[in-house]
């Protein structure tokens, strides 16, 4: 007997249908899985057989051949357990659903027949919708995530027996429906607020500029000055995610198995990996390629605390995604591309001991030690960071202040107004969403400056020895500052403020 069941897998973030063919014949036991199965798929044999028996069905000693088509693409993961089990039972005559190929099945089986959640439910549901199939049968834990797409029947099941009874028409399971817009609205809350931070008005201003233009930031200050606290609140002043951004971000988190119970990532991601992270974990990779931290931060923030403590090769691999907003991982058998459009927010001490800029503590570092410490961050990487901000220690009077600062909601309103100007400005170019995305050719036409501003910029470039990329960064930041002020023209004060955000360039020139 031959049976066919549909399942789904992913290439990068793109879904594709997998046809699970099961052929059962003979009277001598044999069990083979073909179609380039990885280890987790090959190991499904023991899970599937035990689940079938423990669900009350017979598993006669026959020759079982399972083919996963297309056969030229590697299949990995445990999501094929459920379709393989259903395919075997259909071949044996225990599943008699006439329209079996109208549904896509996914799910990992426990030995007792219960279902465990799998990765990639949301992109797989999108693939089902695009293929114009009826629905998706998958574990209950993944159902809410998959139902966000709408337009397909998402059937949540807890056990293999539930799936069999549903397909045989012996049990009705209500398709799960989710109002994506309502869920999106309810989930748009942050647990922190910028008003929690005392003092540091100039740092908050710089972060507002960064949020308004999508610029990368480096904060330099002694321990305890509030760098991490500010960083954690930075996403709260970014423009609220659109539903399209939320779905795209959720797809990536779904592939990594990191979607929360509500099934939707509705707030800007904030990823903060430890400085011991490897380059593959940061940008993605591995034997079976997986999205890295830069992709998990898509449409959000990647925060690198203690930046000089990261391995140099780890920092250097970020240069490509910072420029291209995507990561391409090449292997002998395939090449995968993951989106990686994020704001890099980083922090560091001014010296190894951390107190060279703190008048309240004595610095114990030598000038050579400080130079070696700063040299851990390459010039090309620094050039890709638009704003270098000094974060001084907070005076007691500011710490003890009873009045809160501006809330994230108020700052976000100004940021959104500036972004609206940019959206209108770049509406003809779908690849550019903020000033930080402007290519050099566009900078020359959009970031026009008058003679006074040009002389100010010429003096800064000459004295600080800035690179051509740094020159472009200053113009981009100046354009953002002008947008925050709702100004059509870039003025000298906008250029001056942008230059002040190149702290490390000024320090290197002074040294």
PDB file of C-alpha atoms in Angstrom, residues 15-187:
ATOM      1  CA  UNK A  15       8.840  27.546   3.359  1.00  0.00           C
ATOM      2  CA  UNK A  16       8.476  24.719   0.901  1.00  0.00           C
ATOM      3  CA  UNK A  17       6.179  21.701   0.827  1.00  0.00           C
ATOM      4  CA  UNK A  18       7.575  18.246   1.512  1.00  0.00           C
ATOM      5  CA  UNK A  19       5.708  15.219   0.173  1.00  0.00           C
ATOM      6  CA  UNK A  20       5.971  12.289   2.570  1.00  0.00           C
ATOM      7  CA  UNK A  21       5.487   9.064   0.598  1.00  0.00           C
ATOM      8  CA  UNK A  22       5.057   5.834   2.569  1.00  0.00           C
ATOM      9  CA  UNK A  23       5.121   2.421   0.947  1.00  0.00           C
ATOM     10  CA  UNK A  24       4.281  -0.696   2.997  1.00  0.00           C
ATOM     11  CA  UNK A  25       4.748  -4.204   1.622  1.00  0.00           C
ATOM     12  CA  UNK A  26       5.958  -7.739   2.401  1.00  0.00           C
ATOM     13  CA  UNK A  27       6.077  -9.606   5.704  1.00  0.00           C
ATOM     14  CA  UNK A  28       9.679  -9.029   6.864  1.00  0.00           C
ATOM     15  CA  UNK A  29      10.364  -5.951   8.994  1.00  0.00           C
ATOM     16  CA  UNK A  30      12.430  -3.245   7.378  1.00  0.00           C
ATOM     17  CA  UNK A  31      12.296   0.523   7.924  1.00  0.00           C
ATOM     18  CA  UNK A  32      14.106   2.929   5.597  1.00  0.00           C
ATOM     19  CA  UNK A  33      13.871   6.713   5.326  1.00  0.00           C
ATOM     20  CA  UNK A  34      15.215   8.286   2.130  1.00  0.00           C
ATOM     21  CA  UNK A  35      15.264  11.783   0.684  1.00  0.00           C
ATOM     22  CA  UNK A  36      18.373  13.238   2.380  1.00  0.00           C
ATOM     23  CA  UNK A  37      17.151  12.958   5.990  1.00  0.00           C
ATOM     24  CA  UNK A  38      19.358  14.475   8.709  1.00  0.00           C
ATOM     25  CA  UNK A  39      19.962  12.719  12.032  1.00  0.00           C
ATOM     26  CA  UNK A  40      16.798  13.981  13.770  1.00  0.00           C
ATOM     27  CA  UNK A  41      14.690  12.694  10.865  1.00  0.00           C
ATOM     28  CA  UNK A  42      16.404   9.299  10.820  1.00  0.00           C
ATOM     29  CA  UNK A  43      15.870   8.973  14.575  1.00  0.00           C
ATOM     30  CA  UNK A  44      12.127   9.498  14.094  1.00  0.00           C
ATOM     31  CA  UNK A  45      11.841   5.746  13.469  1.00  0.00           C
ATOM     32  CA  UNK A  46      11.840   4.875  17.182  1.00  0.00           C
ATOM     33  CA  UNK A  47       9.532   7.762  18.117  1.00  0.00           C
ATOM     34  CA  UNK A  48       7.042   6.961  15.355  1.00  0.00           C
ATOM     35  CA  UNK A  49       6.860   3.221  16.051  1.00  0.00           C
ATOM     36  CA  UNK A  50       6.434   3.704  19.810  1.00  0.00           C
ATOM     37  CA  UNK A  51       3.843   6.463  19.339  1.00  0.00           C
ATOM     38  CA  UNK A  52       1.772   4.331  16.978  1.00  0.00           C
ATOM     39  CA  UNK A  53       1.783   1.342  19.331  1.00  0.00           C
ATOM     40  CA  UNK A  54       1.071   3.436  22.448  1.00  0.00           C
ATOM     41  CA  UNK A  55      -1.837   5.123  20.659  1.00  0.00           C
ATOM     42  CA  UNK A  56      -3.580   1.746  20.365  1.00  0.00           C
ATOM     43  CA  UNK A  57      -2.736   0.817  16.764  1.00  0.00           C
ATOM     44  CA  UNK A  58      -0.985  -2.233  15.413  1.00  0.00           C
ATOM     45  CA  UNK A  59       2.400  -1.969  13.747  1.00  0.00           C
ATOM     46  CA  UNK A  60       2.800  -5.190  11.763  1.00  0.00           C
ATOM     47  CA  UNK A  61       6.255  -6.443  10.711  1.00  0.00           C
ATOM     48  CA  UNK A  62       6.449  -5.242   7.109  1.00  0.00           C
ATOM     49  CA  UNK A  63       8.851  -3.352   4.875  1.00  0.00           C
ATOM     50  CA  UNK A  64       8.343   0.381   5.415  1.00  0.00           C
ATOM     51  CA  UNK A  65       9.892   2.837   2.983  1.00  0.00           C
ATOM     52  CA  UNK A  66       9.497   6.556   3.677  1.00  0.00           C
ATOM     53  CA  UNK A  67      10.511   9.004   0.960  1.00  0.00           C
ATOM     54  CA  UNK A  68      10.771  12.748   1.634  1.00  0.00           C
ATOM     55  CA  UNK A  69      10.442  14.652  -1.621  1.00  0.00           C
ATOM     56  CA  UNK A  70      11.999  16.682  -3.125  1.00  0.00           C
ATOM     57  CA  UNK A  71      14.863  14.271  -2.562  1.00  0.00           C
ATOM     58  CA  UNK A  72      17.686  16.700  -3.440  1.00  0.00           C
ATOM     59  CA  UNK A  73      17.140  19.000  -0.401  1.00  0.00           C
ATOM     60  CA  UNK A  74      18.292  17.992   3.065  1.00  0.00           C
ATOM     61  CA  UNK A  75      15.469  17.482   5.567  1.00  0.00           C
ATOM     62  CA  UNK A  76      16.162  18.233   9.225  1.00  0.00           C
ATOM     63  CA  UNK A  77      14.206  18.589  12.427  1.00  0.00           C
ATOM     64  CA  UNK A  78      11.594  16.554  14.248  1.00  0.00           C
ATOM     65  CA  UNK A  79       8.512  18.085  12.587  1.00  0.00           C
ATOM     66  CA  UNK A  80       8.259  15.113  10.185  1.00  0.00           C
ATOM     67  CA  UNK A  81       7.291  12.694  12.999  1.00  0.00           C
ATOM     68  CA  UNK A  82       3.557  13.347  12.722  1.00  0.00           C
ATOM     69  CA  UNK A  83       3.273  13.167   8.900  1.00  0.00           C
ATOM     70  CA  UNK A  84       5.390   9.991   8.812  1.00  0.00           C
ATOM     71  CA  UNK A  85       3.170   8.336  11.446  1.00  0.00           C
ATOM     72  CA  UNK A  86      -0.009   9.409   9.650  1.00  0.00           C
ATOM     73  CA  UNK A  87       1.449   8.213   6.333  1.00  0.00           C
ATOM     74  CA  UNK A  88       2.242   4.785   7.792  1.00  0.00           C
ATOM     75  CA  UNK A  89      -1.239   4.458   9.302  1.00  0.00           C
ATOM     76  CA  UNK A  90      -2.833   5.592   6.019  1.00  0.00           C
ATOM     77  CA  UNK A  91      -0.829   2.954   4.140  1.00  0.00           C
ATOM     78  CA  UNK A  92      -1.992   0.363   6.679  1.00  0.00           C
ATOM     79  CA  UNK A  93      -5.604   1.476   6.311  1.00  0.00           C
ATOM     80  CA  UNK A  94      -6.052   2.989   9.793  1.00  0.00           C
ATOM     81  CA  UNK A  95      -6.399   6.538   8.401  1.00  0.00           C
ATOM     82  CA  UNK A  96      -9.024   6.772   5.690  1.00  0.00           C
ATOM     83  CA  UNK A  97      -9.317  10.510   5.054  1.00  0.00           C
ATOM     84  CA  UNK A  98     -10.148  10.991   1.360  1.00  0.00           C
ATOM     85  CA  UNK A  99      -8.618  14.481   1.194  1.00  0.00           C
ATOM     86  CA  UNK A 100      -5.475  13.746   3.195  1.00  0.00           C
ATOM     87  CA  UNK A 101      -3.339  15.848   0.868  1.00  0.00           C
ATOM     88  CA  UNK A 102      -5.430  18.970   1.604  1.00  0.00           C
ATOM     89  CA  UNK A 103      -3.662  19.341   4.943  1.00  0.00           C
ATOM     90  CA  UNK A 104      -0.041  19.926   5.888  1.00  0.00           C
ATOM     91  CA  UNK A 105       1.050  18.059   9.019  1.00  0.00           C
ATOM     92  CA  UNK A 106       3.825  19.004  11.448  1.00  0.00           C
ATOM     93  CA  UNK A 107       4.729  17.793  14.914  1.00  0.00           C
ATOM     94  CA  UNK A 108       7.274  15.973  17.040  1.00  0.00           C
ATOM     95  CA  UNK A 109       6.017  12.789  18.670  1.00  0.00           C
ATOM     96  CA  UNK A 110       6.716  11.616  22.187  1.00  0.00           C
ATOM     97  CA  UNK A 111       6.936   7.871  22.770  1.00  0.00           C
ATOM     98  CA  UNK A 112       3.419   7.875  24.270  1.00  0.00           C
ATOM     99  CA  UNK A 113       1.923   9.616  21.236  1.00  0.00           C
ATOM    100  CA  UNK A 114       1.649  13.144  22.630  1.00  0.00           C
ATOM    101  CA  UNK A 115       2.857  15.992  20.452  1.00  0.00           C
ATOM    102  CA  UNK A 116       5.674  18.401  21.216  1.00  0.00           C
ATOM    103  CA  UNK A 117       6.035  21.871  19.641  1.00  0.00           C
ATOM    104  CA  UNK A 118       8.213  22.378  16.574  1.00  0.00           C
ATOM    105  CA  UNK A 119      10.090  25.276  15.002  1.00  0.00           C
ATOM    106  CA  UNK A 120       8.964  27.270  11.989  1.00  0.00           C
ATOM    107  CA  UNK A 121       5.188  27.084  12.430  1.00  0.00           C
ATOM    108  CA  UNK A 122       4.495  30.629  11.214  1.00  0.00           C
ATOM    109  CA  UNK A 123       6.489  30.523   7.952  1.00  0.00           C
ATOM    110  CA  UNK A 124       5.076  27.052   7.292  1.00  0.00           C
ATOM    111  CA  UNK A 125       1.539  28.418   7.733  1.00  0.00           C
ATOM    112  CA  UNK A 126       2.376  31.155   5.232  1.00  0.00           C
ATOM    113  CA  UNK A 127       3.515  28.458   2.800  1.00  0.00           C
ATOM    114  CA  UNK A 128       0.242  26.553   3.271  1.00  0.00           C
ATOM    115  CA  UNK A 129      -1.718  29.715   2.478  1.00  0.00           C
ATOM    116  CA  UNK A 130       0.391  30.434  -0.622  1.00  0.00           C
ATOM    117  CA  UNK A 131      -0.085  26.846  -1.821  1.00  0.00           C
ATOM    118  CA  UNK A 132      -3.888  27.273  -1.508  1.00  0.00           C
ATOM    119  CA  UNK A 133      -4.249  24.193   0.679  1.00  0.00           C
ATOM    120  CA  UNK A 134      -7.057  23.788   3.187  1.00  0.00           C
ATOM    121  CA  UNK A 135      -5.176  23.816   6.452  1.00  0.00           C
ATOM    122  CA  UNK A 136      -2.394  22.900   8.838  1.00  0.00           C
ATOM    123  CA  UNK A 137      -2.474  20.213  11.547  1.00  0.00           C
ATOM    124  CA  UNK A 138       0.138  20.810  14.230  1.00  0.00           C
ATOM    125  CA  UNK A 139       0.750  20.742  18.014  1.00  0.00           C
ATOM    126  CA  UNK A 140      -1.492  22.938  20.138  1.00  0.00           C
ATOM    127  CA  UNK A 141       1.542  24.876  21.439  1.00  0.00           C
ATOM    128  CA  UNK A 142       2.262  26.113  17.884  1.00  0.00           C
ATOM    129  CA  UNK A 143      -1.340  26.726  16.819  1.00  0.00           C
ATOM    130  CA  UNK A 144      -1.640  30.330  17.996  1.00  0.00           C
ATOM    131  CA  UNK A 145       1.511  31.288  16.148  1.00  0.00           C
ATOM    132  CA  UNK A 146       0.379  29.616  12.925  1.00  0.00           C
ATOM    133  CA  UNK A 147      -3.161  31.036  13.103  1.00  0.00           C
ATOM    134  CA  UNK A 148      -1.844  34.607  12.820  1.00  0.00           C
ATOM    135  CA  UNK A 149      -1.708  34.247   9.050  1.00  0.00           C
ATOM    136  CA  UNK A 150      -5.484  33.658   8.779  1.00  0.00           C
ATOM    137  CA  UNK A 151      -7.212  32.259   5.653  1.00  0.00           C
ATOM    138  CA  UNK A 152      -6.322  28.625   6.492  1.00  0.00           C
ATOM    139  CA  UNK A 153      -7.728  26.089   8.955  1.00  0.00           C
ATOM    140  CA  UNK A 154      -5.250  25.670  11.804  1.00  0.00           C
ATOM    141  CA  UNK A 155      -6.125  22.421  13.606  1.00  0.00           C
ATOM    142  CA  UNK A 156      -4.510  22.148  17.058  1.00  0.00           C
ATOM    143  CA  UNK A 157      -3.920  18.592  18.249  1.00  0.00           C
ATOM    144  CA  UNK A 158      -2.408  17.278  21.482  1.00  0.00           C
ATOM    145  CA  UNK A 159      -1.792  13.667  20.482  1.00  0.00           C
ATOM    146  CA  UNK A 160      -1.337  11.429  17.471  1.00  0.00           C
ATOM    147  CA  UNK A 161      -4.720   9.876  18.276  1.00  0.00           C
ATOM    148  CA  UNK A 162      -6.403  13.308  18.081  1.00  0.00           C
ATOM    149  CA  UNK A 163      -4.974  13.833  14.591  1.00  0.00           C
ATOM    150  CA  UNK A 164      -6.157  10.368  13.473  1.00  0.00           C
ATOM    151  CA  UNK A 165      -9.673  10.823  14.845  1.00  0.00           C
ATOM    152  CA  UNK A 166      -9.939  14.238  13.169  1.00  0.00           C
ATOM    153  CA  UNK A 167      -8.788  12.955   9.797  1.00  0.00           C
ATOM    154  CA  UNK A 168     -11.162   9.963  10.044  1.00  0.00           C
ATOM    155  CA  UNK A 169     -14.063  12.280  10.826  1.00  0.00           C
ATOM    156  CA  UNK A 170     -14.582  10.709  14.256  1.00  0.00           C
ATOM    157  CA  UNK A 171     -13.733  13.888  16.188  1.00  0.00           C
ATOM    158  CA  UNK A 172     -14.418  17.494  15.326  1.00  0.00           C
ATOM    159  CA  UNK A 173     -11.682  19.984  16.230  1.00  0.00           C
ATOM    160  CA  UNK A 174     -12.534  23.646  15.895  1.00  0.00           C
ATOM    161  CA  UNK A 175      -9.948  25.482  13.760  1.00  0.00           C
ATOM    162  CA  UNK A 176      -8.160  28.059  15.849  1.00  0.00           C
ATOM    163  CA  UNK A 177      -8.788  31.657  14.834  1.00  0.00           C
ATOM    164  CA  UNK A 178      -6.694  34.599  15.964  1.00  0.00           C
ATOM    165  CA  UNK A 179      -7.381  38.279  15.370  1.00  0.00           C
ATOM    166  CA  UNK A 180      -3.848  39.287  14.399  1.00  0.00           C
ATOM    167  CA  UNK A 181      -4.543  43.017  14.569  1.00  0.00           C
ATOM    168  CA  UNK A 182      -6.114  42.791  18.027  1.00  0.00           C
ATOM    169  CA  UNK A 183      -3.296  40.552  19.276  1.00  0.00           C
ATOM    170  CA  UNK A 184      -0.745  42.935  17.778  1.00  0.00           C
ATOM    171  CA  UNK A 185      -2.314  45.917  19.550  1.00  0.00           C
ATOM    172  CA  UNK A 186      -2.456  44.167  22.940  1.00  0.00           C
ATOM    173  CA  UNK A 187       1.153  42.967  22.737  1.00  0.00           C
TER     174      UNK A 187
END
